[in-house]
Short mmCIF file of C-alpha atoms and ligand atoms in Angstrom, two decimals:
data_model
loop_
_atom_site.label_atom_id
_atom_site.label_comp_id
_atom_site.label_asym_id
_atom_site.label_seq_id
_atom_site.Cartn_x
_atom_site.Cartn_y
_atom_site.Cartn_z
CA MET O 1327 101.01 119.81 103.30
CA SER O 1328 101.39 121.54 100.26
CA GLN O 1329 98.25 122.02 98.38
CA VAL O 1330 97.95 120.54 95.10
CA THR O 1331 95.22 121.11 92.71
CA PHE O 1332 94.54 119.13 89.42
CA ILE O 1333 93.36 120.37 86.21
CA ALA O 1334 91.74 117.93 84.15
CA GLN O 1335 90.85 119.13 80.16
CA PRO O 1336 87.58 117.00 79.00
CA GLY O 1337 87.75 114.50 76.29
CA GLY O 1338 90.66 112.28 74.98
CA SER O 1339 91.33 108.54 75.05
CA LEU O 1340 93.90 105.98 76.68
CA SER O 1341 95.99 103.99 74.61
CA GLY O 1342 99.33 102.22 74.63
CA THR O 1343 101.02 100.10 77.63
CA LEU O 1344 101.68 100.92 81.00
CA ARG O 1345 102.63 99.37 84.26
CA VAL O 1346 101.19 101.05 87.23
CA ALA O 1347 102.39 101.69 90.75
CA GLY O 1348 103.50 98.53 93.38
CA ASP O 1349 100.73 97.11 95.17
CA LYS O 1350 100.06 98.88 98.32
CA SER O 1351 98.82 96.15 100.54
CA MET O 1352 101.73 93.85 99.60
CA SER O 1353 104.28 96.61 99.93
CA HIS O 1354 103.37 97.25 103.70
CA ARG O 1355 103.56 93.58 104.58
CA SER O 1356 106.89 93.10 102.87
CA ILE O 1357 108.38 95.43 105.19
CA MET O 1358 106.48 94.49 108.46
CA LEU O 1359 107.24 90.71 107.73
CA GLY O 1360 110.78 91.06 106.35
CA SER O 1361 111.66 92.95 109.61
CA ILE O 1362 111.18 90.51 112.01
CA ALA O 1363 112.53 87.44 109.76
CA ASP O 1364 115.43 86.03 110.56
CA GLY O 1365 117.83 86.96 107.56
CA THR O 1366 117.75 89.09 104.63
CA THR O 1367 114.55 89.81 102.70
CA GLU O 1368 114.62 91.31 99.09
CA VAL O 1369 111.95 93.30 97.54
CA SER O 1370 111.28 94.32 93.99
CA GLY O 1371 108.43 96.16 92.87
CA PHE O 1372 107.87 97.89 96.14
CA LEU O 1373 105.21 100.78 96.05
CA ASN O 1374 107.71 103.85 96.90
CA GLY O 1375 104.37 106.19 98.12
CA GLU O 1376 104.02 107.94 101.10
CA ASP O 1377 101.58 105.07 103.06
CA CYS O 1378 104.37 102.49 102.44
CA MET O 1379 107.33 104.77 103.21
CA ALA O 1380 105.46 105.48 106.73
CA THR O 1381 105.94 101.84 107.48
CA LEU O 1382 109.36 101.70 106.21
CA LYS O 1383 110.57 104.73 108.15
CA ALA O 1384 108.63 103.04 111.55
CA PHE O 1385 110.80 99.88 111.22
CA ARG O 1386 113.66 101.89 111.13
CA GLN O 1387 112.97 103.85 113.89
CA MET O 1388 112.46 100.56 115.63
CA GLY O 1389 116.23 99.57 114.67
CA VAL O 1390 115.50 97.76 111.59
CA GLU O 1391 118.56 98.59 108.88
CA ILE O 1392 116.38 98.77 105.53
CA GLU O 1393 117.99 99.80 102.06
CA GLY O 1394 116.15 101.48 99.57
CA PRO O 1395 113.64 101.90 97.82
CA GLU O 1396 115.71 102.31 94.95
CA ALA O 1397 113.99 101.55 91.57
CA GLY O 1398 111.42 99.44 93.55
CA ARG O 1399 114.10 97.33 95.43
CA VAL O 1400 114.17 96.99 98.97
CA VAL O 1401 116.87 95.04 101.26
CA ILE O 1402 115.43 94.54 104.60
CA LYS O 1403 117.81 92.95 107.45
CA GLY O 1404 115.37 91.26 109.29
CA VAL O 1405 116.05 91.39 113.13
CA GLY O 1406 113.82 88.35 114.15
CA MET O 1407 110.94 87.74 116.23
CA HIS O 1408 112.04 89.51 119.30
CA GLY O 1409 114.72 91.80 117.50
CA LEU O 1410 112.72 94.98 117.48
CA LYS O 1411 113.75 97.87 119.27
CA ALA O 1412 111.87 100.65 121.41
CA PRO O 1413 111.31 103.85 119.14
CA THR O 1414 112.74 107.04 120.97
CA ALA O 1415 109.89 109.04 119.23
CA ALA O 1416 106.07 108.10 118.43
CA LEU O 1417 105.50 106.49 114.76
CA ASP O 1418 103.74 108.58 112.53
CA MET O 1419 101.58 106.52 110.14
CA GLY O 1420 100.82 109.22 107.65
CA ASN O 1421 97.40 108.70 106.24
CA SER O 1422 97.75 104.77 106.28
CA GLY O 1423 95.11 103.19 108.03
CA THR O 1424 96.61 99.73 106.87
CA ALA O 1425 100.06 100.85 108.39
CA MET O 1426 98.38 101.63 111.96
CA ARG O 1427 95.92 98.42 112.20
CA LEU O 1428 98.34 96.04 111.15
CA MET O 1429 101.25 97.60 112.91
CA ALA O 1430 99.10 97.76 116.17
CA GLY O 1431 98.55 94.16 115.94
CA LEU O 1432 102.26 93.09 115.37
CA LEU O 1433 103.41 95.61 118.29
CA ALA O 1434 100.82 94.58 120.66
CA GLY O 1435 103.35 91.64 121.31
CA GLN O 1436 106.23 93.43 121.92
CA ASP O 1437 108.31 94.09 125.07
CA PHE O 1438 108.17 97.97 124.84
CA GLU O 1439 105.67 100.91 124.71
CA VAL O 1440 105.01 102.26 121.53
CA THR O 1441 102.43 105.09 120.10
CA LEU O 1442 101.21 105.39 116.62
CA PHE O 1443 99.54 108.68 115.28
CA GLY O 1444 98.72 109.68 111.83
CA ASP O 1445 97.42 112.88 109.85
CA GLU O 1446 93.98 114.44 110.30
CA SER O 1447 92.20 111.99 108.23
CA LEU O 1448 93.73 108.78 110.32
CA ASN O 1449 93.32 110.64 113.35
CA GLY O 1450 89.39 110.48 112.47
CA ARG O 1451 89.17 106.82 111.72
CA PRO O 1452 87.74 104.16 114.05
CA MET O 1453 90.34 101.86 115.86
CA ARG O 1454 88.09 99.96 118.10
CA ARG O 1455 87.61 97.47 115.44
CA ILE O 1456 91.46 96.59 116.41
CA THR O 1457 91.71 97.22 120.08
CA GLN O 1458 88.74 95.39 121.00
CA PRO O 1459 90.33 91.97 119.76
CA LEU O 1460 93.74 92.89 120.67
CA SER O 1461 92.75 93.58 123.99
CA GLU O 1462 91.08 90.16 124.17
CA MET O 1463 94.19 88.84 123.58
CA GLY O 1464 95.76 90.64 126.36
CA ALA O 1465 97.25 93.73 124.94
CA ALA O 1466 96.68 97.09 126.41
CA ILE O 1467 95.97 100.07 123.97
CA GLU O 1468 94.52 103.36 124.82
CA THR O 1469 92.74 105.36 122.39
CA GLU O 1470 90.99 108.78 122.37
CA SER O 1471 87.53 108.33 124.19
CA ASP O 1472 85.90 108.01 120.70
CA GLY O 1473 88.10 105.10 119.85
CA THR O 1474 90.30 107.16 117.47
CA PRO O 1475 94.02 107.58 117.20
CA PRO O 1476 96.62 108.02 118.47
CA LEU O 1477 97.17 104.23 119.83
CA LYS O 1478 99.32 103.89 122.97
CA ILE O 1479 100.48 100.46 122.67
CA GLN O 1480 101.42 99.80 126.60
CA ARG O 1481 104.36 97.10 127.18
CA GLY O 1482 102.25 94.34 127.84
CA SER O 1483 101.84 90.86 129.31
CA GLN O 1484 102.16 87.51 127.12
CA LEU O 1485 99.40 87.80 124.74
CA LYS O 1486 96.75 84.69 124.44
CA GLY O 1487 95.51 83.10 121.37
CA ILE O 1488 91.79 83.71 120.76
CA HIS O 1489 89.25 82.86 118.29
CA TYR O 1490 87.89 86.13 116.40
CA ASP O 1491 84.60 86.32 115.02
CA LEU O 1492 85.14 89.58 112.44
CA PRO O 1493 82.26 91.72 112.71
CA MET O 1494 82.83 93.49 109.53
CA ALA O 1495 84.67 92.24 106.29
CA SER O 1496 88.07 93.77 106.67
CA ALA O 1497 91.67 92.36 105.92
CA GLN O 1498 92.87 94.89 108.17
CA VAL O 1499 91.36 93.72 111.32
CA LYS O 1500 91.91 90.06 110.24
CA SER O 1501 95.69 90.86 109.87
CA ALA O 1502 96.09 92.96 112.95
CA VAL O 1503 94.66 89.92 114.75
CA LEU O 1504 96.81 87.13 113.10
CA LEU O 1505 100.13 89.17 113.43
CA ALA O 1506 99.44 89.67 117.32
CA GLY O 1507 98.74 85.56 117.08
CA LEU O 1508 102.49 85.23 115.83
CA TYR O 1509 103.44 86.61 119.52
CA ALA O 1510 100.54 84.84 121.07
CA ASP O 1511 100.49 81.51 123.10
CA GLY O 1512 98.57 78.73 121.37
CA GLU O 1513 96.23 79.06 118.47
CA THR O 1514 94.78 82.47 117.14
CA SER O 1515 91.99 82.09 114.72
CA VAL O 1516 89.58 84.32 112.69
CA SER O 1517 86.54 84.14 110.82
CA GLU O 1518 85.56 86.72 108.22
CA PRO O 1519 81.74 87.30 107.11
CA ALA O 1520 82.91 87.78 103.40
CA ILE O 1521 86.14 86.91 102.05
CA THR O 1522 88.72 89.88 102.01
CA ARG O 1523 92.35 89.89 100.66
CA ASP O 1524 94.40 87.40 101.70
CA HIS O 1525 98.00 88.80 101.21
CA THR O 1526 98.93 88.50 105.02
CA GLU O 1527 98.12 84.70 104.91
CA ARG O 1528 100.18 84.33 101.66
CA MET O 1529 102.77 86.32 102.39
CA LEU O 1530 103.37 84.82 106.01
CA ARG O 1531 103.47 81.23 103.90
CA GLY O 1532 106.20 82.82 101.46
CA PHE O 1533 108.25 83.28 104.87
CA GLY O 1534 107.62 79.59 105.84
CA TYR O 1535 105.00 80.45 108.49
CA ASP O 1536 102.29 77.89 108.68
CA VAL O 1537 98.79 79.52 108.29
CA LYS O 1538 95.58 77.35 107.81
CA THR O 1539 92.66 78.70 105.79
CA THR O 1540 89.40 76.58 105.76
CA GLY O 1541 86.86 78.56 103.68
CA ASN O 1542 86.41 81.92 105.47
CA HIS O 1543 88.17 80.62 108.51
CA MET O 1544 92.17 81.20 109.29
CA SER O 1545 94.38 79.89 111.97
CA LEU O 1546 97.98 79.82 112.95
CA GLN O 1547 100.09 78.73 116.04
CA GLY O 1548 101.64 81.60 118.14
CA GLY O 1549 105.74 81.10 118.85
CA GLY O 1550 107.18 80.18 115.27
CA LYS O 1551 109.76 82.15 112.99
CA LEU O 1552 109.67 83.62 110.07
CA THR O 1553 112.48 82.87 107.43
CA ALA O 1554 113.75 85.67 104.83
CA CYS O 1555 112.41 85.26 101.31
CA SER O 1556 112.39 87.42 98.13
CA ILE O 1557 109.17 89.26 97.44
CA ASP O 1558 108.24 90.15 93.46
CA VAL O 1559 105.18 93.07 94.10
CA PRO O 1560 103.26 93.08 91.34
CA ALA O 1561 101.29 96.23 90.05
CA ASP O 1562 98.18 97.19 92.22
CA ILE O 1563 95.15 96.29 90.88
CA SER O 1564 93.58 99.13 92.82
CA SER O 1565 95.80 101.54 90.88
CA ALA O 1566 95.18 99.82 87.64
CA ALA O 1567 91.40 100.25 88.16
CA PHE O 1568 91.54 103.93 87.53
CA PHE O 1569 92.96 102.97 83.90
CA MET O 1570 90.46 100.00 83.64
CA VAL O 1571 87.79 102.49 84.12
CA GLY O 1572 89.34 105.21 81.84
CA ALA O 1573 89.98 103.14 78.84
CA SER O 1574 86.40 101.58 78.99
CA ILE O 1575 84.42 104.85 79.17
CA ALA O 1576 86.86 106.88 76.62
CA GLU O 1577 85.82 105.91 73.36
CA GLY O 1578 88.63 104.92 71.19
CA SER O 1579 90.81 103.64 73.81
CA ASP O 1580 92.81 100.44 73.68
CA LEU O 1581 95.24 100.14 76.85
CA THR O 1582 97.32 97.25 78.23
CA LEU O 1583 98.47 97.37 81.77
CA GLU O 1584 101.44 95.08 82.78
CA HIS O 1585 102.06 92.62 85.44
CA VAL O 1586 99.22 93.66 87.44
CA GLY O 1587 98.01 91.56 90.71
CA ILE O 1588 95.08 89.38 89.96
CA ASN O 1589 94.77 87.68 93.59
CA PRO O 1590 91.11 86.55 93.29
CA THR O 1591 90.59 88.48 96.88
CA ARG O 1592 91.03 91.80 94.63
CA THR O 1593 89.56 91.34 91.34
CA GLY O 1594 86.10 92.22 91.92
CA VAL O 1595 86.56 95.62 89.97
CA ILE O 1596 87.15 93.30 86.93
CA ASP O 1597 83.75 91.30 87.48
CA ILE O 1598 81.81 94.29 88.25
CA LEU O 1599 83.22 96.31 84.97
CA ARG O 1600 82.49 93.06 82.86
CA LEU O 1601 78.89 93.10 84.45
CA MET O 1602 78.68 96.44 83.30
CA GLY O 1603 79.72 95.30 79.84
CA ALA O 1604 83.53 96.41 79.69
CA ASN O 1605 85.82 94.99 77.26
CA ILE O 1606 88.56 93.37 79.52
CA GLU O 1607 90.87 90.64 78.53
CA VAL O 1608 93.15 89.10 81.18
CA LEU O 1609 96.08 87.92 79.21
CA ASN O 1610 99.56 86.00 80.09
CA GLU O 1611 98.43 84.91 83.58
CA ARG O 1612 101.36 83.49 85.78
CA GLU O 1613 102.38 83.58 89.00
CA ALA O 1614 105.12 85.77 90.83
CA GLY O 1615 106.12 85.37 94.51
CA GLY O 1616 102.92 83.24 95.36
CA GLU O 1617 100.64 85.86 94.06
CA PRO O 1618 98.98 85.49 90.42
CA VAL O 1619 99.56 88.22 87.64
CA ALA O 1620 98.60 88.94 84.49
CA ASP O 1621 98.43 91.63 82.01
CA ILE O 1622 95.01 93.39 81.45
CA ARG O 1623 93.75 94.85 78.32
CA ILE O 1624 90.97 97.17 78.01
CA ARG O 1625 89.23 98.47 74.96
CA SER O 1626 86.31 100.89 75.13
CA ALA O 1627 82.78 99.65 75.36
CA LYS O 1628 79.52 100.96 75.91
CA LEU O 1629 78.30 100.40 79.53
CA LYS O 1630 75.24 99.60 81.36
CA GLY O 1631 73.97 100.40 84.91
CA ILE O 1632 73.79 97.37 87.09
CA ASN O 1633 72.76 96.38 90.77
CA ILE O 1634 76.31 95.53 91.80
CA PRO O 1635 76.22 92.22 93.86
CA GLU O 1636 76.99 92.39 97.55
CA ASN O 1637 79.44 89.61 97.40
CA LEU O 1638 81.79 91.39 95.18
CA VAL O 1639 81.82 94.54 97.41
CA PRO O 1640 84.77 93.24 99.78
CA LEU O 1641 86.87 92.18 96.43
CA ALA O 1642 86.51 95.87 95.07
CA ILE O 1643 86.39 98.03 98.24
CA ASP O 1644 89.06 100.51 97.29
CA GLU O 1645 87.55 100.49 93.63
CA PHE O 1646 84.38 102.08 94.03
CA PRO O 1647 85.00 105.93 93.66
CA VAL O 1648 86.20 105.28 90.13
CA LEU O 1649 83.35 102.37 89.53
CA PHE O 1650 81.01 105.36 90.42
CA VAL O 1651 82.72 107.31 87.53
CA ALA O 1652 82.06 104.18 85.58
CA ALA O 1653 78.32 104.20 86.68
CA ALA O 1654 77.90 107.83 85.79
CA CYS O 1655 78.79 107.22 82.20
CA ALA O 1656 76.67 104.04 81.86
CA GLU O 1657 73.09 103.94 80.49
CA GLY O 1658 70.55 103.46 83.00
CA GLN O 1659 70.71 103.04 86.85
CA THR O 1660 73.53 101.87 88.90
CA ILE O 1661 72.69 100.47 92.46
CA LEU O 1662 75.27 99.96 95.40
CA THR O 1663 74.27 98.33 98.93
CA GLY O 1664 76.22 96.77 101.48
CA ALA O 1665 79.02 98.82 101.17
CA GLU O 1666 78.65 100.89 104.53
CA GLU O 1667 82.39 100.56 104.89
CA LEU O 1668 83.18 103.18 102.39
CA ARG O 1669 82.21 105.44 104.86
CA VAL O 1670 85.31 104.97 107.08
CA LYS O 1671 87.75 105.16 104.15
CA GLU O 1672 90.51 107.96 103.82
CA SER O 1673 87.02 109.86 103.65
CA ASP O 1674 83.31 109.10 103.61
CA ARG O 1675 83.77 107.84 99.86
CA ILE O 1676 80.06 107.53 99.49
CA GLN O 1677 79.13 111.32 100.28
CA VAL O 1678 82.16 112.78 99.06
CA MET O 1679 81.73 111.19 95.64
CA ALA O 1680 78.12 111.63 95.78
CA ASP O 1681 79.01 115.52 96.47
CA GLY O 1682 81.35 115.67 93.55
CA LEU O 1683 79.49 113.93 90.86
CA ILE O 1684 76.47 116.19 91.97
CA ILE O 1685 78.45 119.07 91.18
CA CYS O 1686 79.33 117.69 87.57
CA GLY O 1687 75.49 117.45 86.99
CA VAL O 1688 75.32 113.53 87.67
CA ASP O 1689 72.20 112.31 89.34
CA ALA O 1690 73.66 110.68 92.17
CA GLN O 1691 71.96 109.76 95.69
CA PRO O 1692 73.81 108.48 98.35
CA THR O 1693 72.36 106.14 100.50
CA PRO O 1694 73.52 104.77 104.17
CA ASP O 1695 75.25 101.81 102.69
CA GLY O 1696 75.76 102.88 99.21
CA ILE O 1697 74.68 104.99 96.31
CA VAL O 1698 72.12 105.07 93.27
CA ILE O 1699 73.48 106.74 90.32
CA ASN O 1700 71.64 107.48 87.01
CA GLY O 1701 74.01 107.24 84.32
CA GLY O 1702 74.02 110.65 81.89
CA THR O 1703 76.54 113.29 81.05
CA ILE O 1704 79.24 114.59 83.26
CA GLY O 1705 79.47 118.24 83.12
CA GLY O 1706 82.67 120.43 84.44
CA GLY O 1707 83.00 121.91 87.65
CA GLU O 1708 85.26 122.30 90.75
CA VAL O 1709 85.43 119.25 92.89
CA GLU O 1710 87.10 118.68 96.60
CA SER O 1711 88.82 115.39 97.19
CA HIS O 1712 89.10 116.22 100.83
CA GLY O 1713 92.73 114.65 100.70
CA ASP O 1714 91.28 111.23 99.74
CA HIS O 1715 94.10 109.99 96.95
CA ARG O 1716 91.22 107.57 95.54
CA ILE O 1717 88.76 110.52 95.02
CA ALA O 1718 91.37 112.49 93.48
CA MET O 1719 92.17 110.02 90.67
CA ALA O 1720 88.67 108.87 90.26
CA PHE O 1721 87.55 112.60 89.07
CA SER O 1722 90.70 112.69 87.13
CA ILE O 1723 89.51 109.79 85.01
CA ALA O 1724 86.10 111.38 85.01
CA SER O 1725 87.53 114.24 82.93
CA LEU O 1726 87.68 111.58 79.78
CA ARG O 1727 83.90 112.03 79.38
CA ALA O 1728 83.34 115.41 80.78
CA THR O 1729 81.93 118.17 78.65
CA ALA O 1730 84.05 120.96 80.31
CA PRO O 1731 87.16 121.18 82.55
CA LEU O 1732 87.45 119.69 86.05
CA THR O 1733 89.15 121.17 88.65
CA ILE O 1734 90.25 118.83 91.71
CA ARG O 1735 91.30 120.31 94.92
CA ASN O 1736 93.29 118.83 97.53
CA CYS O 1737 95.12 116.14 95.43
CA ALA O 1738 98.58 115.85 97.35
CA ASN O 1739 97.51 112.75 98.69
CA VAL O 1740 97.69 110.96 95.44
CA ASP O 1741 101.41 110.03 96.46
CA THR O 1742 100.16 108.11 99.30
CA SER O 1743 99.19 105.38 96.86
CA PHE O 1744 100.41 106.36 93.56
CA PRO O 1745 103.41 108.67 92.97
CA GLY O 1746 103.60 109.82 89.23
CA PHE O 1747 99.83 109.24 88.40
CA VAL O 1748 100.10 112.41 86.64
CA THR O 1749 103.08 111.89 84.61
CA LEU O 1750 102.18 107.99 83.67
CA ALA O 1751 98.44 109.11 83.16
CA SER O 1752 99.36 111.56 80.81
CA GLY O 1753 101.89 109.56 78.74
CA VAL O 1754 98.84 107.32 77.67
CA GLY O 1755 96.33 110.14 77.12
CA LEU O 1756 94.78 111.65 80.04
CA GLN O 1757 94.83 115.46 79.70
CA VAL O 1758 95.54 116.03 83.53
CA SER O 1759 98.10 118.57 85.00
CA ALA O 1760 99.09 119.21 88.48
CA GLU O 1761 99.55 122.97 90.31
C1 S3P V 2962 93.66 96.70 103.05
C2 S3P V 2962 92.48 96.57 103.44
C3 S3P V 2962 91.14 97.28 103.23
C4 S3P V 2962 91.67 98.27 102.07
C5 S3P V 2962 92.84 99.18 102.32
C6 S3P V 2962 94.07 98.09 102.45
C7 S3P V 2962 94.66 96.03 103.40
O1 S3P V 2962 90.74 98.06 104.53
O2 S3P V 2962 90.48 99.05 101.90
O3 S3P V 2962 93.06 100.19 101.39
O4 S3P V 2962 95.72 96.10 103.03
O5 S3P V 2962 94.45 95.02 104.32
P1 S3P V 2962 89.84 97.28 105.28
O6 S3P V 2962 90.44 96.36 106.15
O7 S3P V 2962 89.69 98.43 106.23
O8 S3P V 2962 88.59 96.90 104.61
#
C-alpha cells in the first residue's frame, strides 16, 4: 500500500455547504441484499470507498453482475437466494470488518466453501463473536487459533434458527446472525444489550422481507425471498461527524451538510455534541428509501467537557476519535466509560487517540473502557494514525485549533470510507494536503 501523509496547517474555519460521502453501512448492505434478491436493484448515493468496493467485488466473484459505481449509481442483477456461485479464489475483504462479518453470516448457509481474508488490521480483529453464534446455527467456520481471520467457511449442512443473546452491542454480530437466519430452518432471533444501528432490519423490509423488532429483540423466519428495489443511500453521518466537530471548534464557522442520514440508531454524535454545548440545527427532515435524512447546520460554539452518557455510546460508536478532539478543545473534563469496543476497531481507538493527543500536548488518560480528557490547547506535532481512517481524519480536524502544523502518518485508508476527503475538506476551509 502506498504511504500517504497528511499535513494540516493550524487554524482556519469551515464555511459553506457540502454533501459528504455515502453511508458505508448502507452501501455494504445494498450490495449484499441486492445480490441475493430476485430482480434488478438500483442504488444511488453508493459509497465508492475501498471497503464497499471489497464487498462489491466479492459478489462479482460469486457470479453477480453489477454495473458501476458511476457517480454513486450501482445496478445489481440479483441472482436470488440460491443463485450465488462458488468463487474461484478467496475473497479479499480489505480493511472492512462489516464486509467480513456480515458476509460470513450470509455465506454460512451457501452450498459452497469460501474463504474470507483481510488486510493486516482486519486479520487481527476478533471473529469468534460471529463464528460462535453461526456454529450454534450449524455452520462450520475455521479461524486462526486466536479467533482471527482468515475465515474458512465450509460447505455446511442446513442451518437451524436459534435465539442469540448478543454479549456486546454490535450491529455486525446482530446482522451476521440475521443474514444467516435467512437460510435457516424456522425462526432466528437476537436480543441486543443496547440498541445498535438497524440498517439490516430496515433494508430487509425494503426488500419485502418480514423482520420483527420489539424493543431490543429482532426476529425473522428463514426460507423467504427478497424482491429487488431501489435504494437511496444518504450521506454518512459518521463522515459528517468530522465536519460537525470541525465547525463547532473552529471560530467563525457556519457549515451546512446536505442529505445526511439521521437514523436514530446513529445520531449519538449530535446528542453528545449538543450536551457539550454545540450549535447544531437539524433542518428539512425527510424520508429517503426507508431512512430519515436531513440537512445539518453547524455554527461554532464554546464547548464544555461532559460525562458522556453510556446509553449514547453504541449510537456514536464510530465517532469517538473526532469526539475526543472536541473534548480536547472543550473547557473542563470529558469522561468516556463503557466504550471498550473502541479497542477492537480498525485500530485500538482509545490508545491510538490518547497517544496522538498526548503528542499534541493534550492531557488525555486512557482507561480500560474509555478515556479522560482535560480540555486545553492542541499543539502541533507528528502523529501516527495506524492506518485507521477515522484517526487520520480526526487529527486533520484537530488542526483547526492547533497552534502549529500537524503531520499525520499512514493515511491511505481514508479512502476506505471517505475518498475525496482532502479535496472536499479543503473546499470548505480545512488547510490539509496529502503527500
Ligand atoms: C457497523 C457496525 C459497527 C461500526 C462499523 C459499521 C455496521 O461495528 O463500528 O463501522 O455497518 O454494522 P460493530 O458491530 O463492531 O459495533
